[in-house]
Coordinates of N, CA and C in Angstrom, one line a residue:
M35 N 96.8 100.7 66.6 CA 96.4 101.5 67.4 C 94.8 100.3 68.3
K36 N 94.5 99.4 67.6 CA 93.5 98.6 68.3 C 93.9 97.6 68.8
F37 N 95.0 97.4 68.2 CA 95.6 96.4 69.4 C 96.8 96.8 70.5
L38 N 96.9 98.0 70.6 CA 97.5 98.9 71.7 C 96.2 99.2 72.5
L39 N 95.1 99.6 71.9 CA 94.1 100.1 73.1 C 93.7 98.5 73.9
S40 N 93.4 97.2 72.7 CA 93.4 95.8 73.2 C 93.7 95.2 74.9
I41 N 95.1 95.9 74.0 CA 96.3 95.8 75.6 C 95.4 96.2 76.4
F42 N 95.8 97.7 76.7 CA 95.6 98.8 77.7 C 94.2 97.8 78.6
L43 N 93.0 97.6 77.2 CA 92.2 97.8 78.0 C 92.0 96.1 78.8
F44 N 93.0 95.2 78.8 CA 93.0 94.3 79.6 C 93.7 94.4 80.1
I45 N 94.8 95.5 81.0 CA 96.2 95.4 81.7 C 94.6 95.7 82.8
A46 N 94.0 97.2 82.3 CA 92.6 98.0 83.2 C 92.2 96.3 83.6
T47 N 91.7 96.0 82.9 CA 90.8 94.9 83.0 C 90.7 94.0 84.6
T48 N 92.4 93.7 84.2 CA 92.9 92.8 84.9 C 92.8 93.4 86.3
A49 N 93.0 94.7 86.1 CA 93.8 95.1 87.2 C 92.6 95.6 88.3
T50 N 91.3 95.9 87.5 CA 90.1 95.8 88.1 C 89.5 94.4 88.8
A51 N 89.4 93.3 88.0 CA 89.4 92.7 88.4 C 90.2 91.9 90.2
Q52 N 91.4 92.0 90.1 CA 92.3 91.9 90.8 C 91.9 92.6 92.0
T53 N 91.3 94.1 92.2 CA 91.7 94.2 93.1 C 89.6 94.7 93.3
A54 N 88.9 93.9 92.7 CA 87.3 94.4 93.0 C 86.8 93.7 94.9
A55 N 87.3 92.9 95.1 CA 87.2 92.4 96.1 C 87.7 93.2 97.5
W56 N 88.4 94.3 96.7 CA 88.7 95.3 98.0 C 87.6 96.6 98.4
T57 N 87.8 96.9 99.0 CA 86.8 98.3 99.2 C 87.7 99.7 98.7
Q58 N 86.7 100.9 98.2 CA 87.7 101.9 98.0 C 88.2 102.1 99.2
T59 N 87.5 102.5 100.1 CA 88.7 103.1 101.7 C 89.6 101.9 101.2
Q60 N 89.7 101.0 101.8 CA 90.7 100.0 101.7 C 91.7 100.7 101.0
L61 N 91.8 100.5 99.7 CA 92.5 100.5 98.2 C 93.3 102.5 98.3
D62 N 92.3 103.5 98.7 CA 92.6 104.6 99.2 C 94.3 104.7 100.3
A63 N 93.2 104.0 101.5 CA 95.0 104.2 102.7 C 95.3 103.3 101.7
A64 N 95.7 102.4 101.0 CA 97.2 102.0 100.3 C 97.4 102.6 99.6
N65 N 97.0 102.6 98.9 CA 97.6 103.4 97.7 C 98.2 104.7 98.2
T66 N 99.8 105.1 98.8 CA 99.9 106.0 98.9 C 100.9 107.1 98.3
A67 N 100.8 106.1 97.6 CA 101.7 106.6 95.7 C 100.6 107.5 95.3
K68 N 99.1 107.6 95.3 CA 98.1 107.5 93.7 C 98.0 108.3 93.5
T69 N 99.0 109.7 93.9 CA 98.5 111.0 93.3 C 100.0 111.8 92.9
I70 N 101.2 110.4 92.6 CA 102.6 110.6 92.0 C 102.1 111.1 91.0
A71 N 102.5 111.6 89.6 CA 102.1 111.6 89.2 C 103.6 110.9 87.9
Y72 N 104.3 110.9 88.2 CA 106.0 110.6 87.9 C 106.4 109.3 88.0
I73 N 106.0 108.8 89.3 CA 106.4 107.3 88.8 C 105.4 106.9 87.7
D74 N 106.2 105.0 87.9 CA 105.0 104.0 86.4 C 103.8 103.5 87.4
T75 N 102.7 102.8 86.0 CA 101.9 102.1 87.2 C 102.1 100.7 88.0
A76 N 103.6 100.1 87.9 CA 104.2 99.1 88.3 C 104.2 99.0 89.6
S77 N 105.3 100.5 90.0 CA 105.5 100.7 91.1 C 104.8 101.7 92.2
R78 N 103.8 101.9 91.3 CA 102.5 103.0 92.6 C 102.1 101.3 93.1
S79 N 101.8 100.7 92.1 CA 100.4 99.3 92.4 C 101.1 98.7 93.2
A80 N 102.6 98.4 93.5 CA 103.7 97.5 93.9 C 103.8 98.0 95.5
I81 N 103.7 99.5 95.6 CA 103.1 100.0 97.3 C 101.9 99.7 97.7
M82 N 101.0 99.7 96.7 CA 99.3 99.8 97.2 C 99.5 98.5 97.4
Y83 N 100.4 97.6 97.8 CA 99.8 95.7 97.5 C 101.0 95.6 98.5
L84 N 101.8 96.5 98.7 CA 102.5 95.6 99.7 C 101.8 96.3 101.3
N85 N 101.0 97.5 101.3 CA 100.4 98.4 102.0 C 99.1 97.6 102.2
L86 N 98.6 96.9 101.4 CA 97.2 95.9 101.1 C 97.5 95.1 102.8
A87 N 98.8 94.6 102.1 CA 99.4 93.4 103.0 C 99.7 93.8 104.9
R88 N 100.1 94.9 104.9 CA 100.7 95.9 106.2 C 98.8 96.5 107.0
L89 N 98.2 96.4 106.6 CA 97.2 97.2 106.6 C 96.0 96.1 107.4
Y90 N 95.8 95.4 106.0 CA 94.7 93.9 106.2 C 95.4 93.0 105.9
P91 N 96.5 92.3 107.0 CA 97.1 91.1 106.5 C 96.5 89.9 106.9
K92 N 95.5 89.6 107.3 CA 94.5 88.2 107.0 C 93.3 88.2 105.8
Q93 N 93.0 89.4 105.7 CA 92.4 89.7 104.5 C 93.5 89.7 103.3
F94 N 94.7 89.8 103.4 CA 95.4 89.7 102.6 C 95.9 88.7 101.6
A95 N 96.2 87.6 103.3 CA 96.4 86.3 102.6 C 95.2 85.8 101.8
E96 N 93.8 86.1 102.4 CA 93.0 85.5 102.1 C 92.4 86.1 100.4
L97 N 92.5 86.5 100.5 CA 91.9 87.8 98.6 C 93.7 87.8 98.0
E98 N 94.2 88.2 98.3 CA 95.5 87.8 97.7 C 96.6 86.8 97.6
V99 N 96.6 85.9 98.6 CA 98.1 85.2 98.6 C 97.5 82.8 98.0
K100 N 96.1 83.6 99.2 CA 95.7 81.8 99.2 C 95.3 81.6 98.0
N101 N 94.7 81.7 96.8 CA 95.2 81.4 95.2 C 96.0 82.4 94.2
Y102 N 96.8 82.5 94.9 CA 97.9 82.9 93.4 C 99.1 81.8 93.6
Y103 N 99.2 81.8 93.1 CA 100.1 80.4 92.7 C 101.1 80.9 91.5
G104 N 101.7 82.1 90.6 CA 102.3 82.1 90.0 C 101.9 83.6 88.7
T105 N 102.9 83.6 87.8 CA 102.6 84.7 87.1 C 102.5 83.9 85.7
K106 N 101.4 84.2 84.9 CA 100.9 83.8 83.4 C 102.7 83.4 82.8
K107 N 103.7 84.4 82.9 CA 104.7 84.4 82.1 C 105.6 83.2 82.6
Y108 N 105.9 83.2 84.3 CA 106.5 82.1 84.5 C 105.6 80.9 85.3
G109 N 104.5 80.6 84.9 CA 104.1 79.0 85.5 C 103.8 79.3 87.2
N110 N 102.7 78.2 87.2 CA 102.0 78.2 89.1 C 103.7 77.7 89.6
Y111 N 104.5 78.8 89.0 CA 106.1 78.8 90.5 C 105.9 78.0 91.6
V112 N 104.8 78.6 92.5 CA 104.5 79.0 93.9 C 103.2 78.1 94.4
Q113 N 102.7 77.6 93.5 CA 101.8 77.2 93.9 C 102.1 75.7 95.1
N114 N 102.7 75.0 95.5 CA 102.9 74.2 96.0 C 104.0 74.5 97.3
S115 N 104.5 76.0 96.9 CA 105.0 76.3 97.8 C 104.8 76.6 99.3
P116 N 106.8 75.8 100.3 CA 106.4 76.3 101.6 C 106.1 78.0 102.3
Y117 N 107.3 78.5 100.6 CA 106.9 79.9 101.4 C 106.2 80.5 101.1
R118 N 105.1 80.4 100.4 CA 103.5 81.0 100.7 C 103.0 81.0 101.4
Q119 N 103.4 79.3 102.0 CA 102.4 78.4 103.2 C 103.2 79.6 103.8
S120 N 104.0 79.4 104.6 CA 104.3 80.0 105.3 C 104.0 81.8 105.7
L121 N 103.7 82.3 104.6 CA 103.1 83.5 104.4 C 102.1 84.0 104.9
I122 N 101.4 83.1 104.9 CA 99.3 82.9 104.4 C 99.4 82.5 105.8
K123 N 100.2 81.6 107.2 CA 100.4 81.2 108.0 C 100.6 82.8 108.9
Y124 N 101.7 83.7 108.7 CA 102.5 85.0 108.9 C 101.2 86.0 108.9
L125 N 100.5 86.6 107.8 CA 99.8 87.0 107.8 C 98.3 86.8 108.6
N126 N 97.9 85.2 108.7 CA 97.2 85.1 109.7 C 97.2 85.6 110.8
T127 N 98.4 86.1 111.4 CA 98.2 85.7 113.2 C 99.2 87.4 113.2
M128 N 99.4 88.3 112.0 CA 99.9 89.3 112.2 C 99.3 90.5 112.5
A129 N 99.5 91.4 113.3 CA 99.0 92.9 113.8 C 99.0 93.2 113.1
P130 N 98.0 94.1 112.3 CA 97.7 95.4 111.5 C 99.4 96.1 111.9
L131 N 99.7 97.1 110.5 CA 100.7 98.1 110.9 C 100.1 99.3 109.6
P132 N 100.7 100.3 110.5 CA 100.3 101.8 109.4 C 100.9 101.3 107.6
A133 N 100.4 102.3 106.9 CA 100.8 102.0 105.9 C 102.3 102.6 105.6
L134 N 102.9 102.4 104.3 CA 104.7 102.9 104.1 C 104.3 104.3 103.1
Q135 N 104.8 105.6 103.5 CA 104.3 106.5 102.7 C 105.3 106.5 101.9
F136 N 105.1 107.0 100.6 CA 105.5 106.9 99.5 C 106.8 108.7 99.5
D137 N 108.3 108.1 99.2 CA 108.7 109.5 99.7 C 110.0 109.6 98.6
K138 N 110.3 110.8 98.3 CA 111.1 111.0 96.8 C 112.4 111.1 96.6
D139 N 112.7 110.6 97.7 CA 114.2 110.5 97.6 C 114.6 108.7 97.6
L140 N 113.9 108.4 98.3 CA 114.3 107.0 98.1 C 113.6 106.7 96.8
Y141 N 113.1 107.3 96.3 CA 112.2 107.1 95.0 C 113.6 107.1 93.7
N142 N 114.1 108.5 94.0 CA 115.1 108.8 93.6 C 116.4 107.7 93.6
D143 N 116.5 107.2 94.5 CA 117.6 106.4 94.5 C 116.9 104.7 94.3
A144 N 116.0 104.6 94.4 CA 115.3 103.0 93.1 C 115.3 103.1 92.1
K145 N 115.0 104.4 91.3 CA 115.2 104.9 90.0 C 116.7 104.4 90.0
C146 N 117.4 105.1 89.8 CA 119.0 105.1 89.8 C 119.7 103.2 89.6
F147 N 119.2 102.8 91.0 CA 119.8 101.0 90.3 C 119.4 101.2 90.0
A148 N 117.4 100.7 90.0 CA 117.0 99.7 88.5 C 117.4 100.4 87.5
A149 N 117.5 101.3 87.4 CA 118.4 102.0 86.1 C 119.9 100.8 85.8
E150 N 120.2 100.9 87.0 CA 121.4 101.0 86.6 C 122.2 99.4 86.6
M151 N 121.2 99.1 87.8 CA 120.7 97.0 87.2 C 120.3 96.6 85.8
G152 N 119.2 97.2 85.4 CA 118.7 96.3 84.2 C 119.8 97.4 83.1
T153 N 120.5 98.1 83.5 CA 121.3 98.6 81.7 C 121.9 97.2 81.4
A154 N 123.2 96.7 83.1 CA 123.5 95.9 83.1 C 123.4 94.6 82.4
G155 N 121.7 94.4 83.3 CA 121.3 93.5 83.3 C 121.7 92.4 84.4
R156 N 122.2 93.0 85.2 CA 122.6 92.4 86.8 C 121.6 92.6 87.6
V157 N 121.6 91.3 88.6 CA 121.1 90.8 89.3 C 122.1 90.7 91.2
S158 N 122.1 91.9 91.5 CA 122.6 91.7 93.1 C 121.9 93.3 93.1
H159 N 122.8 93.7 94.6 CA 122.6 94.6 95.3 C 123.8 95.7 95.8
E160 N 125.1 94.9 94.4 CA 126.2 96.2 94.4 C 125.9 96.6 93.7
R161 N 126.0 98.1 94.3 CA 126.4 99.5 93.2 C 127.7 99.2 93.2
K162 N 127.7 100.0 91.1 CA 129.1 99.8 91.2 C 128.6 102.3 90.6
T163 N 127.4 102.2 90.5 CA 127.8 103.9 90.0 C 126.5 104.6 90.7
C164 N 125.8 104.2 91.7 CA 124.5 104.7 92.4 C 125.5 104.9 93.8
K165 N 125.1 105.8 94.2 CA 125.1 105.9 95.7 C 124.5 104.7 97.1
K166 N 125.6 104.3 97.3 CA 124.8 103.5 98.9 C 124.2 104.3 99.9
Y167 N 123.2 104.0 100.2 CA 122.8 104.9 101.6 C 122.4 104.1 102.5
N168 N 122.5 103.7 102.9 CA 121.8 102.8 104.2 C 119.8 102.2 104.8
Y169 N 119.6 102.3 103.5 CA 118.2 101.7 103.5 C 118.3 100.1 103.0
A170 N 116.8 100.1 103.5 CA 116.7 98.3 103.2 C 116.1 98.1 101.7
E171 N 116.7 97.7 101.4 CA 116.5 97.0 100.2 C 115.8 96.1 99.3
C172 N 114.9 96.2 98.7 CA 114.7 94.7 97.8 C 114.7 94.9 96.2
C173 N 114.9 93.5 95.8 CA 115.0 93.9 94.1 C 114.0 92.6 93.8
S174 N 113.4 92.9 92.5 CA 112.8 91.8 91.9 C 112.9 91.8 90.9
Y175 N 112.8 90.6 89.6 CA 113.7 90.5 88.6 C 112.2 90.0 88.2
G176 N 112.2 90.0 86.0 CA 111.1 89.3 86.2 C 109.6 89.9 85.7
M177 N 109.2 90.3 86.8 CA 107.8 90.2 87.3 C 107.2 92.2 86.5
E178 N 106.1 91.6 86.5 CA 105.7 93.2 85.5 C 104.5 93.7 85.7
T179 N 103.8 93.0 86.3 CA 102.9 94.0 86.8 C 103.4 94.3 89.0
G180 N 102.7 95.7 89.2 CA 102.8 95.5 90.9 C 102.5 94.1 92.3
R181 N 101.1 93.7 91.8 CA 100.8 92.5 92.2 C 102.2 91.4 92.6
D182 N 102.3 91.7 90.9 CA 103.6 89.9 90.9 C 104.9 90.5 91.4
I183 N 105.2 92.3 91.7 CA 106.1 92.7 92.1 C 106.2 92.6 93.5
A184 N 105.1 92.6 94.2 CA 104.9 92.9 95.5 C 104.6 90.9 96.9
L185 N 104.0 90.4 95.3 CA 103.8 89.3 95.6 C 105.1 88.1 95.9
Q186 N 106.0 88.8 94.6 CA 107.1 87.5 95.4 C 108.2 88.6 96.0
W187 N 107.8 89.6 96.3 CA 108.8 90.0 97.7 C 108.1 89.6 99.3
L188 N 107.0 89.2 99.4 CA 105.7 88.9 100.3 C 106.3 87.3 100.1
I189 N 105.6 86.6 99.4 CA 106.1 85.1 99.5 C 108.0 84.4 99.7
D190 N 108.2 85.5 98.9 CA 110.1 85.5 99.0 C 110.0 83.7 98.5
H191 N 110.0 83.9 97.4 CA 110.0 81.5 96.9 C 111.7 82.0 97.2
D192 N 112.3 80.0 98.5 CA 113.3 80.3 97.8 C 114.6 80.8 98.7
V193 N 113.9 82.1 98.9 CA 114.7 83.1 99.9 C 115.0 82.6 101.5
Q194 N 115.8 81.4 102.6 CA 115.9 81.2 103.2 C 115.4 82.0 104.8
S195 N 116.3 83.5 103.8 CA 116.5 84.4 105.3 C 114.9 84.8 104.7
L196 N 114.7 85.3 104.4 CA 112.8 85.7 104.3 C 113.2 87.4 104.2
G197 N 114.2 87.4 103.8 CA 114.5 89.5 103.9 C 114.1 89.6 103.2
H198 N 113.2 89.7 102.2 CA 112.9 90.9 101.3 C 111.1 90.5 102.5
R199 N 110.1 90.1 102.8 CA 109.6 90.2 103.6 C 109.4 90.3 104.8
E200 N 110.5 90.4 105.2 CA 110.3 90.7 106.5 C 111.1 92.2 106.4
I201 N 111.9 92.8 105.4 CA 111.4 94.3 105.2 C 110.3 94.6 105.7
C202 N 109.6 93.5 104.1 CA 108.5 94.6 103.6 C 107.5 94.6 105.0
L203 N 107.4 94.1 106.0 CA 106.6 93.9 106.6 C 107.1 94.1 108.1
D204 N 108.4 94.9 107.6 CA 108.3 95.0 109.8 C 107.9 96.5 109.6
K205 N 107.2 96.4 111.8 CA 106.7 97.4 111.6 C 107.6 99.1 112.2
A206 N 108.6 98.4 111.9 CA 109.6 100.4 111.8 C 109.8 100.9 110.6
Y207 N 109.1 100.3 109.7 CA 109.3 100.9 108.4 C 108.3 102.4 108.3
T208 N 108.6 103.2 107.5 CA 108.0 103.8 107.9 C 107.3 104.8 106.0
K209 N 108.8 104.7 105.0 CA 108.8 105.6 104.3 C 108.9 104.3 103.1
I210 N 108.4 104.4 102.0 CA 109.1 103.7 100.6 C 109.1 104.5 98.8
G211 N 110.1 104.2 98.7 CA 110.6 104.1 97.2 C 110.2 103.3 96.3
V212 N 109.6 103.3 95.2 CA 109.7 102.0 94.1 C 110.2 102.0 92.9
A213 N 110.9 101.5 92.2 CA 111.2 102.3 90.7 C 111.3 100.9 89.9
T214 N 111.1 100.9 88.8 CA 111.4 99.4 87.6 C 112.4 100.5 86.7
H215 N 112.3 99.8 85.9 CA 113.1 99.6 84.7 C 113.4 98.6 83.8
Y216 N 113.5 98.8 82.3 CA 113.9 97.7 82.0 C 115.3 97.0 81.9
H217 N 115.0 95.1 82.2 CA 115.9 94.9 82.2 C 116.4 93.6 81.5
A218 N 118.0 93.9 80.8 CA 118.5 93.5 79.9 C 118.6 91.7 79.8
K219 N 118.4 91.3 81.3 CA 118.4 89.2 81.4 C 116.6 89.4 80.7
W220 N 116.1 90.5 82.1 CA 114.8 89.7 82.7 C 113.7 90.2 82.5
G221 N 113.9 91.3 81.5 CA 112.8 91.9 80.8 C 112.5 93.1 81.8
M222 N 112.3 93.0 82.7 CA 112.1 94.1 84.6 C 112.7 93.8 85.3
C223 N 113.0 95.3 85.6 CA 113.4 95.2 87.2 C 113.2 95.5 88.3
S224 N 112.5 96.8 89.5 CA 112.0 96.7 90.4 C 112.5 96.8 91.5
V225 N 113.1 98.2 91.6 CA 114.0 98.4 93.6 C 112.9 98.8 94.6
A226 N 113.1 98.3 95.5 CA 112.6 99.5 96.7 C 113.3 99.6 97.5
E227 N 113.2 100.7 98.2 CA 114.4 100.9 98.9 C 112.8 101.6 100.2
I228 N 113.7 101.8 101.4 CA 112.5 101.6 103.1 C 113.3 101.7 103.6
I229 N 112.3 102.9 104.0 CA 113.6 103.5 106.3 C 112.5 103.6 106.6
W230 N 112.7 103.6 108.1 CA 111.8 104.1 109.2 C 111.4 105.5 109.4

């Protein structure tokens, strides 16, 4: 029990330290899923970080991307990444965008596909059991916190098309649903469904 409490306190302290530079007003504006009790913490946090990037792009570049080099689990894999540098450059020239609003239908679709991919241990956008809708979609594998999930999509390391970044920062999109699930190969997967 003490061990579990220590882990919880570590996660809570880390999350607090990461968000300490933002004002409560900014966090409230970005956390559009804060009152949704049925989604997990990582999904709620991923939405918040994506919205911080949309609402406050220059500040996000300085506070979240400038000194982000990777994760504890995977090491400093983006420290020298030109994709991280291009994100910083893009955010510094980008006009602020409205926050993405949480949508239950998008969440349900993301939940279905995250479970399908996670249980099968697959990495793909191809659906076998979940119905396909005309949503913009981002998938993340191996990331355990909402911040790391959001930064994986935004940096889009080694994704030449920058498709995830473009989806997350597209001014046409207004709604989002994010869900996570255990993944047989990567430990965790996350799916975001986004629509206008």
